[in-house]
CSV table of C-alpha atoms and ligand atoms in Angstrom, one decimal:
chain,number,residue,atom,x,y,z
A,1,MET,CA,25.7,10.3,-80.0
A,2,ASN,CA,29.3,10.4,-78.5
A,3,ARG,CA,31.0,8.3,-76.3
A,4,LYS,CA,30.6,10.5,-73.2
A,5,HIS,CA,26.6,10.4,-73.5
A,6,THR,CA,26.6,6.6,-73.8
A,7,ILE,CA,28.7,5.9,-70.5
A,8,ALA,CA,26.0,8.8,-68.8
A,9,HIS,CA,23.5,6.8,-70.2
A,10,SER,CA,24.8,3.6,-68.9
A,11,LEU,CA,25.5,4.7,-65.3
A,12,VAL,CA,22.0,6.1,-65.0
A,13,ALA,CA,20.6,2.9,-66.0
A,14,LEU,CA,22.7,1.1,-63.6
A,15,LEU,CA,21.8,3.2,-61.0
A,16,ILE,CA,18.2,3.1,-61.4
A,17,GLY,CA,19.1,-0.9,-61.8
A,18,SER,CA,20.3,-0.9,-58.4
A,19,MET,CA,17.8,1.5,-56.6
A,20,VAL,CA,15.1,-1.2,-58.0
A,21,ALA,CA,17.6,-3.8,-56.8
A,22,LEU,CA,17.6,-2.1,-53.2
A,23,GLY,CA,13.6,-2.0,-53.2
A,24,LEU,CA,14.0,2.0,-53.9
A,25,ASP,CA,12.0,1.5,-56.9
A,26,THR,CA,9.5,4.7,-58.1
A,27,ALA,CA,6.8,3.4,-56.0
A,28,ARG,CA,8.8,3.9,-53.0
A,29,LEU,CA,10.2,7.3,-54.2
A,30,GLU,CA,6.3,8.6,-54.9
A,31,ARG,CA,5.7,9.3,-51.3
A,32,GLN,CA,2.7,8.0,-49.6
A,33,SER,CA,0.3,10.8,-49.1
A,34,VAL,CA,-1.3,11.3,-45.2
A,35,ASP,CA,-3.2,13.9,-43.7
A,36,LEU,CA,-1.1,14.0,-40.7
A,37,LEU,CA,2.7,13.8,-39.2
A,38,ILE,CA,3.7,13.9,-36.2
A,39,GLU,CA,7.3,14.2,-36.1
A,40,GLY,CA,10.6,14.1,-33.8
A,41,GLY,CA,9.3,13.7,-30.5
A,42,ILE,CA,9.8,10.7,-27.9
A,43,THR,CA,7.5,8.5,-29.3
A,44,LEU,CA,6.2,6.0,-26.6
A,45,THR,CA,4.3,3.4,-28.4
A,46,MET,CA,2.8,1.5,-25.3
A,47,ASN,CA,2.8,-1.5,-27.7
A,48,ALA,CA,3.6,-5.1,-26.2
A,49,ALA,CA,7.2,-4.6,-26.6
A,50,GLY,CA,7.0,-1.2,-24.8
A,51,GLN,CA,8.8,0.5,-28.0
A,52,VAL,CA,10.2,3.7,-27.3
A,53,PHE,CA,11.4,5.7,-30.4
A,54,SER,CA,13.7,8.5,-29.0
A,55,ASP,CA,13.4,10.6,-32.6
A,56,GLY,CA,10.1,9.4,-33.7
A,57,LEU,CA,7.2,9.5,-36.5
A,58,VAL,CA,3.6,9.0,-36.2
A,59,ALA,CA,1.9,9.1,-39.7
A,60,ILE,CA,-2.4,9.5,-39.4
A,61,ARG,CA,-4.6,9.1,-42.6
A,62,GLY,CA,-8.0,9.7,-41.5
A,63,ASP,CA,-8.9,8.6,-38.2
A,64,ARG,CA,-6.2,5.9,-38.4
A,65,ILE,CA,-2.4,5.7,-37.4
A,66,VAL,CA,-0.8,4.3,-40.5
A,67,ALA,CA,2.7,4.1,-39.4
A,68,VAL,CA,5.1,4.5,-36.1
A,69,GLY,CA,8.3,4.3,-36.1
A,70,ASP,CA,12.0,6.1,-36.5
A,71,ARG,CA,11.4,9.4,-38.2
A,72,ARG,CA,14.8,9.1,-40.2
A,73,GLU,CA,13.5,5.5,-41.3
A,74,LEU,CA,10.3,6.8,-42.1
A,75,ALA,CA,10.2,10.3,-43.2
A,76,SER,CA,11.1,9.8,-46.7
A,77,ARG,CA,8.3,7.7,-47.2
A,78,PHE,CA,5.5,10.2,-46.5
A,79,SER,CA,4.4,13.5,-47.7
A,80,ALA,CA,1.2,15.3,-45.4
A,81,ALA,CA,-1.1,17.8,-45.6
A,82,ARG,CA,-0.1,19.0,-42.0
A,83,VAL,CA,2.9,18.4,-40.2
A,84,ILE,CA,3.4,18.7,-36.1
A,85,ASP,CA,6.7,19.0,-34.9
A,86,ALA,CA,7.1,17.4,-31.5
A,87,ARG,CA,11.1,17.8,-31.0
A,88,GLY,CA,11.7,18.0,-27.4
A,89,ALA,CA,8.2,16.8,-26.5
A,90,ALA,CA,6.9,13.2,-25.8
A,91,VAL,CA,4.3,11.6,-28.1
A,92,MET,CA,2.1,8.9,-26.6
A,93,PRO,CA,-1.3,7.4,-26.9
A,94,GLY,CA,-4.2,9.4,-25.6
A,95,LEU,CA,-5.2,8.6,-21.8
A,96,ILE,CA,-8.1,6.9,-20.9
A,97,ASN,CA,-10.1,8.1,-17.6
A,98,GLY,CA,-12.2,5.1,-17.2
A,99,HIS,CA,-14.7,6.4,-14.6
A,100,THR,CA,-16.0,9.8,-14.1
A,101,HIS,CA,-19.3,11.4,-13.9
A,102,ALA,CA,-18.7,14.3,-16.1
A,103,ALA,CA,-21.5,17.0,-15.3
A,104,MET,CA,-20.9,16.7,-11.7
A,105,SER,CA,-17.8,19.2,-12.5
A,106,LEU,CA,-20.5,21.5,-11.5
A,107,PHE,CA,-20.4,20.2,-8.1
A,108,ARG,CA,-16.4,20.4,-7.5
A,109,GLY,CA,-15.8,21.4,-4.0
A,110,ILE,CA,-19.4,21.5,-3.1
A,111,ALA,CA,-18.8,19.3,0.3
A,112,ASP,CA,-15.6,17.9,0.6
A,113,ASP,CA,-14.1,15.7,4.1
A,114,LEU,CA,-17.1,13.8,4.5
A,115,VAL,CA,-17.7,9.9,4.5
A,116,LEU,CA,-19.4,8.6,1.3
A,117,GLN,CA,-22.7,7.8,3.0
A,118,GLU,CA,-23.3,11.1,4.0
A,119,TRP,CA,-21.3,13.0,1.3
A,120,LEU,CA,-24.3,11.4,-1.1
A,121,THR,CA,-27.3,11.4,1.1
A,122,ARG,CA,-26.8,14.8,2.5
A,123,TYR,CA,-24.9,16.7,-0.2
A,124,ILE,CA,-24.9,15.0,-3.8
A,125,PHE,CA,-28.3,13.5,-4.1
A,126,PRO,CA,-30.1,16.4,-2.8
A,127,ALA,CA,-28.1,18.6,-4.9
A,128,GLU,CA,-28.8,16.7,-7.7
A,129,ALA,CA,-32.5,16.6,-6.9
A,130,LYS,CA,-32.8,20.3,-7.3
A,131,ASN,CA,-30.3,21.2,-10.1
A,132,VAL,CA,-29.3,18.3,-12.5
A,133,THR,CA,-31.6,19.4,-15.8
A,134,ARG,CA,-30.9,18.3,-19.3
A,135,GLU,CA,-29.1,22.0,-19.5
A,136,PHE,CA,-27.0,21.6,-16.3
A,137,VAL,CA,-25.8,18.0,-17.7
A,138,TYR,CA,-25.0,19.7,-20.9
A,139,TRP,CA,-22.9,22.5,-19.7
A,140,GLY,CA,-21.1,20.6,-16.9
A,141,THR,CA,-19.9,17.7,-19.7
A,142,LEU,CA,-18.7,20.6,-21.8
A,143,LEU,CA,-16.5,22.1,-18.7
A,144,ALA,CA,-15.4,18.3,-18.3
A,145,CYS,CA,-14.9,17.8,-21.6
A,146,TRP,CA,-12.5,21.0,-21.7
A,147,GLU,CA,-10.7,20.0,-18.7
A,148,MET,CA,-10.2,16.5,-19.9
A,149,ILE,CA,-8.9,17.3,-23.6
A,150,ARG,CA,-6.5,20.1,-21.8
A,151,GLY,CA,-5.0,17.3,-19.8
A,152,GLY,CA,-4.3,14.8,-22.5
A,153,THR,CA,-7.7,12.3,-22.0
A,154,THR,CA,-8.7,11.1,-25.3
A,155,THR,CA,-11.4,8.6,-23.9
A,156,PHE,CA,-13.5,8.3,-20.9
A,157,VAL,CA,-16.3,6.6,-19.4
A,158,ASP,CA,-19.3,8.4,-17.7
A,159,MET,CA,-22.0,7.3,-15.9
A,160,TYR,CA,-24.9,10.0,-15.1
A,161,TYR,CA,-28.3,11.4,-16.0
A,162,TYR,CA,-29.7,12.8,-19.2
A,163,GLU,CA,-27.1,11.0,-20.9
A,164,SER,CA,-28.3,12.1,-24.1
A,165,SER,CA,-27.3,15.8,-23.3
A,166,VAL,CA,-23.8,14.2,-22.1
A,167,ALA,CA,-23.4,13.0,-25.5
A,168,LYS,CA,-24.1,16.0,-27.5
A,169,ALA,CA,-21.3,18.0,-25.5
A,170,VAL,CA,-19.1,15.0,-26.3
A,171,ALA,CA,-19.8,15.2,-29.7
A,172,GLN,CA,-19.4,18.5,-29.7
A,173,ALA,CA,-16.1,18.3,-27.7
A,174,GLY,CA,-14.7,15.7,-30.4
A,175,LEU,CA,-14.1,12.8,-27.3
A,176,ARG,CA,-13.9,9.4,-27.4
A,177,ALA,CA,-16.6,8.2,-24.4
A,178,ILE,CA,-18.4,5.2,-23.3
A,179,LEU,CA,-21.6,6.9,-21.9
A,180,ALA,CA,-23.9,5.0,-19.5
A,181,GLU,CA,-27.5,6.0,-18.4
A,182,THR,CA,-27.8,6.1,-14.4
A,183,ILE,CA,-30.3,3.2,-13.0
A,184,LEU,CA,-31.2,3.6,-9.7
A,185,ASP,CA,-34.3,2.2,-7.7
A,186,LEU,CA,-34.5,6.0,-6.1
A,187,PRO,CA,-36.3,8.5,-7.8
A,188,SER,CA,-33.4,10.1,-10.1
A,189,PRO,CA,-33.2,13.4,-11.8
A,190,ASP,CA,-34.5,12.2,-15.0
A,191,SER,CA,-36.5,9.4,-14.4
A,192,ARG,CA,-39.1,8.6,-11.2
A,193,THR,CA,-38.5,4.6,-11.6
A,194,PRO,CA,-35.7,2.3,-12.8
A,195,GLN,CA,-38.5,1.2,-15.4
A,196,LEU,CA,-38.5,4.7,-16.8
A,197,ALA,CA,-34.5,5.2,-16.7
A,198,LEU,CA,-34.6,1.6,-18.5
A,199,GLN,CA,-36.8,3.1,-21.2
A,200,TYR,CA,-34.9,6.3,-21.4
A,201,THR,CA,-31.8,4.0,-21.9
A,202,GLU,CA,-33.2,2.3,-24.4
A,203,ARG,CA,-34.1,5.7,-26.5
A,204,PHE,CA,-30.5,7.0,-25.5
A,205,VAL,CA,-29.0,3.8,-27.2
A,206,ALA,CA,-31.3,4.0,-30.2
A,207,GLN,CA,-30.3,7.7,-30.8
A,208,TRP,CA,-26.6,7.2,-30.4
A,209,ARG,CA,-25.9,3.7,-31.6
A,210,GLY,CA,-23.1,4.0,-34.7
A,211,HIS,CA,-21.5,7.4,-33.7
A,212,PRO,CA,-17.6,7.2,-34.6
A,213,LEU,CA,-16.9,8.3,-30.9
A,214,ILE,CA,-20.0,7.5,-28.8
A,215,ILE,CA,-20.6,4.0,-27.2
A,216,PRO,CA,-24.1,4.2,-25.5
A,217,ALA,CA,-23.9,2.1,-22.4
A,218,ILE,CA,-26.5,1.4,-19.5
A,219,GLY,CA,-25.1,2.4,-15.8
A,220,PRO,CA,-26.9,0.9,-12.5
A,221,HIS,CA,-25.5,2.8,-10.1
A,222,ALA,CA,-24.4,0.3,-7.6
A,223,PRO,CA,-25.4,-3.3,-5.9
A,224,TYR,CA,-26.5,-1.4,-2.9
A,225,THR,CA,-29.0,1.4,-4.9
A,226,ASN,CA,-30.5,-1.3,-7.2
A,227,SER,CA,-32.8,-4.3,-6.2
A,228,THR,CA,-31.8,-8.0,-7.5
A,229,VAL,CA,-34.8,-7.5,-10.1
A,230,THR,CA,-33.8,-4.3,-11.5
A,231,LEU,CA,-29.8,-5.5,-11.9
A,232,ARG,CA,-31.5,-8.6,-13.8
A,233,ARG,CA,-33.7,-6.4,-16.1
A,234,VAL,CA,-30.4,-4.1,-16.6
A,235,ASN,CA,-28.4,-7.3,-17.8
A,236,ARG,CA,-31.3,-8.1,-20.2
A,237,LEU,CA,-31.3,-5.1,-21.7
A,238,ALA,CA,-27.6,-4.6,-22.0
A,239,GLU,CA,-27.5,-8.6,-23.7
A,240,ARG,CA,-30.4,-7.5,-25.9
A,241,LEU,CA,-28.8,-4.4,-26.9
A,242,ARG,CA,-25.5,-5.6,-26.7
A,243,ILE,CA,-24.1,-2.3,-24.9
A,244,PRO,CA,-21.7,-2.3,-22.0
A,245,ILE,CA,-22.6,-1.8,-18.3
A,246,VAL,CA,-20.9,0.7,-16.3
A,247,MET,CA,-21.2,0.1,-12.1
A,248,HIS,CA,-19.9,1.0,-9.2
A,249,VAL,CA,-18.9,-2.0,-7.2
A,250,ALA,CA,-17.2,-3.1,-3.8
A,251,GLU,CA,-16.2,0.5,-3.1
A,252,THR,CA,-16.7,0.9,0.7
A,253,GLU,CA,-17.1,-1.7,3.6
A,254,THR,CA,-20.3,-0.6,4.4
A,255,GLU,CA,-21.2,-1.8,1.3
A,256,VAL,CA,-19.8,-5.3,1.5
A,257,ARG,CA,-21.4,-5.4,4.9
A,258,ASP,CA,-24.9,-4.5,3.7
A,259,ILE,CA,-24.8,-6.5,0.2
A,260,THR,CA,-23.6,-9.5,2.6
A,261,ARG,CA,-26.5,-9.0,5.2
A,262,ARG,CA,-29.2,-9.0,2.1
A,263,TYR,CA,-28.3,-11.4,0.0
A,264,GLY,CA,-25.5,-13.1,2.2
A,265,ALA,CA,-22.7,-13.2,-0.4
A,266,ARG,CA,-19.9,-10.7,-0.7
A,267,PRO,CA,-20.8,-8.1,-3.9
A,268,ILE,CA,-18.6,-9.6,-6.6
A,269,ARG,CA,-20.1,-13.1,-5.6
A,270,TYR,CA,-23.6,-11.8,-5.4
A,271,LEU,CA,-23.3,-10.4,-8.9
A,272,ASP,CA,-21.6,-13.7,-10.3
A,273,GLU,CA,-24.9,-15.0,-8.9
A,274,ILE,CA,-27.4,-13.2,-10.7
A,275,GLY,CA,-25.4,-12.9,-13.8
A,276,LEU,CA,-23.7,-9.5,-14.0
A,277,LEU,CA,-20.1,-10.8,-14.4
A,278,SER,CA,-19.4,-10.8,-18.0
A,279,PRO,CA,-16.7,-9.0,-20.7
A,280,ARG,CA,-19.8,-6.5,-20.5
A,281,LEU,CA,-18.9,-5.5,-17.1
A,282,ILE,CA,-16.6,-2.2,-16.4
A,283,ALA,CA,-16.7,-2.3,-13.0
A,284,ALA,CA,-15.4,1.2,-10.9
A,285,HIS,CA,-13.9,0.9,-7.6
A,286,VAL,CA,-13.5,-2.7,-6.9
A,287,VAL,CA,-11.7,-1.7,-3.1
A,288,HIS,CA,-12.9,-4.8,-0.9
A,289,VAL,CA,-12.4,-7.9,-2.9
A,290,ASP,CA,-11.0,-11.2,-1.8
A,291,GLU,CA,-9.1,-14.0,-3.7
A,292,ARG,CA,-11.8,-16.0,-4.7
A,293,GLU,CA,-13.5,-12.8,-6.0
A,294,ILE,CA,-10.5,-11.4,-8.1
A,295,ALA,CA,-10.4,-15.0,-9.6
A,296,LEU,CA,-14.1,-14.5,-10.4
A,297,LEU,CA,-13.0,-11.0,-12.2
A,298,GLY,CA,-10.6,-12.3,-13.9
A,299,ARG,CA,-12.4,-15.4,-15.5
A,300,HIS,CA,-15.4,-13.6,-16.4
A,301,HIS,CA,-13.3,-10.7,-18.1
A,302,VAL,CA,-14.5,-7.9,-16.2
A,303,GLY,CA,-13.1,-4.4,-16.7
A,304,VAL,CA,-11.9,-3.1,-13.2
A,305,ILE,CA,-11.4,0.9,-13.1
A,306,HIS,CA,-9.4,1.8,-10.1
A,307,ASN,CA,-9.9,5.8,-8.6
A,308,PRO,CA,-7.1,6.1,-6.5
A,309,GLN,CA,-7.8,9.8,-5.5
A,310,SER,CA,-11.4,9.3,-4.9
A,311,ASN,CA,-11.0,6.3,-2.9
A,312,MET,CA,-8.4,8.0,-0.4
A,313,LYS,CA,-10.5,11.4,-0.1
A,314,LEU,CA,-13.6,9.2,1.0
A,315,ALA,CA,-11.4,6.9,2.6
A,316,SER,CA,-13.2,4.1,1.1
A,317,GLY,CA,-9.7,1.7,1.2
A,318,ILE,CA,-7.1,1.0,-1.0
A,319,ALA,CA,-7.8,-1.5,-4.3
A,320,PRO,CA,-5.5,-4.4,-4.2
A,321,VAL,CA,-4.5,-3.4,-7.9
A,322,PRO,CA,-1.0,-5.2,-8.1
A,323,ARG,CA,-2.8,-8.7,-7.0
A,324,MET,CA,-5.6,-8.0,-9.5
A,325,ILE,CA,-3.0,-7.4,-12.1
A,326,ARG,CA,-0.9,-10.4,-11.2
A,327,ALA,CA,-4.4,-12.2,-11.4
A,328,GLY,CA,-4.9,-11.4,-15.2
A,329,VAL,CA,-7.5,-8.8,-14.4
A,330,ALA,CA,-7.9,-6.4,-16.8
A,331,VAL,CA,-7.7,-2.8,-14.6
A,332,GLY,CA,-7.7,0.8,-15.9
A,333,LEU,CA,-7.4,4.1,-14.1
A,334,GLY,CA,-10.3,6.6,-13.4
A,335,THR,CA,-10.4,10.2,-11.7
A,336,ASP,CA,-14.5,9.4,-10.7
A,337,GLY,CA,-16.5,12.8,-10.6
A,338,ALA,CA,-15.0,16.1,-10.0
A,339,ALA,CA,-17.0,16.4,-6.8
A,340,SER,CA,-14.7,13.5,-4.8
A,341,ASN,CA,-11.6,13.9,-6.4
A,342,ASN,CA,-11.6,17.3,-7.4
A,343,THR,CA,-10.2,17.4,-10.9
A,344,LEU,CA,-10.4,14.8,-14.0
A,345,ASP,CA,-6.3,14.9,-13.9
A,346,MET,CA,-5.5,11.4,-15.3
A,347,PHE,CA,-1.4,12.7,-15.1
A,348,GLU,CA,-2.4,13.0,-11.1
A,349,ALA,CA,-4.3,9.6,-11.1
A,350,MET,CA,-1.0,7.8,-12.7
A,351,LYS,CA,1.1,9.2,-9.8
A,352,THR,CA,-1.4,8.8,-7.2
A,353,THR,CA,-1.8,5.1,-8.1
A,354,ALA,CA,2.0,4.9,-8.1
A,355,LEU,CA,2.9,6.0,-4.8
A,356,LEU,CA,-0.4,4.6,-2.9
A,357,HIS,CA,0.5,0.8,-3.8
A,358,LYS,CA,4.2,1.4,-2.7
A,359,VAL,CA,3.2,3.1,0.5
A,360,ALA,CA,0.2,0.4,1.2
A,361,THR,CA,2.5,-2.6,0.0
A,362,GLY,CA,5.7,-1.6,1.6
A,363,ASP,CA,7.7,-2.1,-1.2
A,364,PRO,CA,9.0,1.0,-3.6
A,365,ARG,CA,9.1,-1.5,-6.7
A,366,VAL,CA,5.6,-2.1,-6.9
A,367,LEU,CA,3.7,-0.2,-9.9
A,368,ASN,CA,6.4,1.4,-11.3
A,369,ALA,CA,6.3,4.2,-13.8
A,370,HIS,CA,6.0,2.2,-17.0
A,371,GLN,CA,3.1,0.1,-15.2
A,372,ALA,CA,1.3,3.4,-14.3
A,373,LEU,CA,1.5,4.6,-17.9
A,374,ALA,CA,0.1,1.4,-19.0
A,375,LEU,CA,-2.5,1.6,-16.6
A,376,ALA,CA,-3.9,5.0,-18.3
A,377,THR,CA,-3.5,3.7,-21.7
A,378,ILE,CA,-3.2,0.4,-23.0
A,379,GLY,CA,-4.5,-1.0,-19.7
A,380,GLY,CA,-7.7,1.1,-19.9
A,381,ALA,CA,-8.6,0.0,-23.4
A,382,ARG,CA,-8.5,-3.6,-22.1
A,383,ALA,CA,-10.7,-2.9,-19.0
A,384,LEU,CA,-13.0,-1.3,-21.7
A,385,HIS,CA,-12.5,-3.9,-23.8
A,386,LEU,CA,-11.7,-1.5,-26.6
A,387,GLU,CA,-7.7,-2.7,-26.9
A,388,LYS,CA,-8.1,-3.5,-30.9
A,389,GLU,CA,-8.7,0.1,-31.5
A,390,ILE,CA,-7.1,2.4,-28.7
A,391,GLY,CA,-4.7,2.9,-25.8
A,392,SER,CA,-1.3,2.2,-28.0
A,393,LEU,CA,0.7,3.7,-31.0
A,394,GLU,CA,0.2,0.8,-33.6
A,395,PRO,CA,-0.5,1.2,-37.4
A,396,GLY,CA,-4.1,0.4,-37.7
A,397,LYS,CA,-5.6,1.5,-34.3
A,398,ARG,CA,-7.3,4.7,-34.0
A,399,ALA,CA,-5.5,8.0,-34.1
A,400,ASP,CA,-5.7,9.2,-30.7
A,401,VAL,CA,-2.1,10.9,-29.9
A,402,ILE,CA,-1.4,13.6,-27.3
A,403,VAL,CA,1.9,15.6,-27.5
A,404,VAL,CA,3.5,16.4,-24.1
A,405,GLY,CA,5.9,19.2,-23.7
A,406,LEU,CA,9.0,18.0,-21.5
A,407,ASP,CA,10.9,21.7,-21.0
A,408,ALA,CA,8.9,23.1,-17.9
A,409,PRO,CA,11.2,24.0,-14.9
A,410,HIS,CA,9.5,20.7,-12.9
A,411,GLN,CA,10.8,18.3,-15.9
A,412,ILE,CA,14.3,19.2,-16.4
A,413,PRO,CA,16.3,17.8,-16.6
A,414,LEU,CA,15.5,14.6,-18.5
A,415,TYR,CA,17.0,11.1,-17.7
A,416,ASP,CA,13.9,9.0,-18.2
A,417,VAL,CA,11.1,9.9,-20.0
A,418,GLU,CA,8.4,7.6,-18.4
A,419,SER,CA,9.6,8.7,-14.9
A,420,GLN,CA,9.2,12.3,-16.2
A,421,LEU,CA,5.7,11.6,-17.5
A,422,VAL,CA,4.6,9.8,-14.3
A,423,TYR,CA,6.6,11.4,-11.4
A,424,ALA,CA,7.1,15.3,-12.7
A,425,SER,CA,4.3,16.0,-15.6
A,426,ARG,CA,1.0,17.7,-15.0
A,427,ALA,CA,-2.2,18.0,-17.3
A,428,SER,CA,-1.1,21.7,-18.2
A,429,ASP,CA,2.2,20.2,-20.0
A,430,VAL,CA,0.0,18.5,-22.7
A,431,ARG,CA,0.4,20.6,-25.9
A,432,THR,CA,-1.2,19.0,-28.3
A,433,VAL,CA,-4.3,16.8,-28.6
A,434,ILE,CA,-5.3,14.4,-31.6
A,435,ILE,CA,-8.8,12.1,-31.4
A,436,ASN,CA,-9.7,9.9,-34.0
A,437,GLY,CA,-7.2,11.8,-36.4
A,438,ARG,CA,-8.8,15.2,-35.8
A,439,VAL,CA,-6.5,17.9,-33.9
A,440,VAL,CA,-8.9,19.3,-30.9
A,441,MET,CA,-5.8,21.0,-29.3
A,442,ARG,CA,-3.2,22.6,-30.9
A,443,ASP,CA,-0.2,24.3,-28.9
A,444,GLY,CA,-2.7,24.5,-25.5
A,445,ASN,CA,-5.5,26.0,-27.4
A,446,LEU,CA,-9.0,24.2,-27.4
A,447,LEU,CA,-10.4,24.3,-31.0
A,448,THR,CA,-13.7,22.1,-30.6
A,449,LEU,CA,-14.9,24.4,-27.5
A,450,ASP,CA,-15.8,27.9,-26.7
A,451,THR,CA,-14.2,28.0,-23.2
A,452,ALA,CA,-15.0,31.4,-22.4
A,453,ALA,CA,-19.0,30.7,-22.9
A,454,ILE,CA,-18.2,27.4,-20.5
A,455,ARG,CA,-16.6,29.5,-17.9
A,456,ILE,CA,-19.6,32.1,-17.7
A,457,LYS,CA,-22.3,29.4,-17.6
A,458,ALA,CA,-20.4,27.3,-15.2
A,459,ASN,CA,-20.2,30.3,-12.6
A,460,GLU,CA,-23.9,31.0,-13.3
A,461,PHE,CA,-24.9,27.2,-12.2
A,462,ARG,CA,-22.7,27.6,-9.1
A,463,ASP,CA,-25.0,30.4,-7.9
A,464,LYS,CA,-28.1,28.5,-8.7
A,465,VAL,CA,-26.5,25.4,-6.8
A,466,VAL,CA,-25.7,27.2,-3.7
A,467,LYS,CA,-29.2,29.0,-3.6
A,468,SER,CA,-30.7,25.7,-3.8
A,469,LEU,CA,-29.1,24.3,-0.9
A,470,LYS,CA,-29.7,27.4,1.2
A,471,ALA,CA,-33.8,26.9,0.4
A,472,LYS,CA,-35.5,24.4,2.6
B,501,ZN,ZN1,-18.3,7.0,-9.5
């Protein structure tokens, strides 16, 4: 062995030694294998520190996020079966639609510009009585899932009838959802009495409990459509089955007047008296509440879902969202059903929320873009009591991630990504959607549903609905 070789060997040994010293050991050089990398996008984590990486990376293994951070720091640590190039786009947690009635997509535009009570009793309830079947619910939910995935929604909360058929459609679409079977004192499309609806709920929960994407739940429609006896039964069943309760609460002034006359207390206080306020409850609307009621919602960890467009369209009023947030209430956003919105577009919901509360308070600093994004992501997760699993991009959480293009004419030029997402972006700007680690939409193409078949079926149901409303 000549001297040159010895020096070369010593240099190599020195180099390896210093690499070990720097932490660049062989384990580090051996890349961790993951299933999916999303690289190069402006990555909004929505974590507690509000971290944004201008050249980010999200690593996903199975259904979980394993790393989020700066691409230049992390890229060498991972090798992936698939890589999504997100350069020029935003990468963020999937949006959470905290309140809707998915199958009502088939009633989109059936009756607009009416007062809630008239809208419900003259159009929605009769149209539902004549048309809502298992098949209607299944196809209507598929249509809603198509629209929601297309617009970057990865989790939603539903309240409707034939919830087993809703679950079948949701599982097929690959969306995450809390699905609540409706309980009403009136005869409903799937149950003649509330007792039968409670029995349906038990069967539904038994069938879907433990599904990786679906949390079965119970949905007493509202305090004014259920007796106290029914609401107490609902509460007991929810406690026994350990399931969430989804309910419309304090939506209109008429409701507050009726409940106060009937029970001597405003809706939130009445629900407190009969034991309904708890972390189990996800309350939609909560428009008409006083300070005492806001404190009660906070104390009982009730999740509140704000539906600004439905509230505006039905002229229900303006929920005191900034005051609820200040009081520590967990608030998320929802679209409500397509019959009272008329879309399931969470980008519209974010923008409307930001604008509505500025004009309501006369203060343009109220509800800024970051807060609107938070309501649709981590805030919604808190309101659903799922903040440990979803709502932000953090290691250990479920991989619910969306890639939103930023190069459409209405998004150019880019100064501030949060401003652009809330005030300038649209559902159609969403490119790619990942739910529970699975790519369900890639570059605008839905991978889980037959959209042509859904379009045909939806139009067939529309014709049936029109005929049914003409027949006496
Ligand atoms: Zn609703």
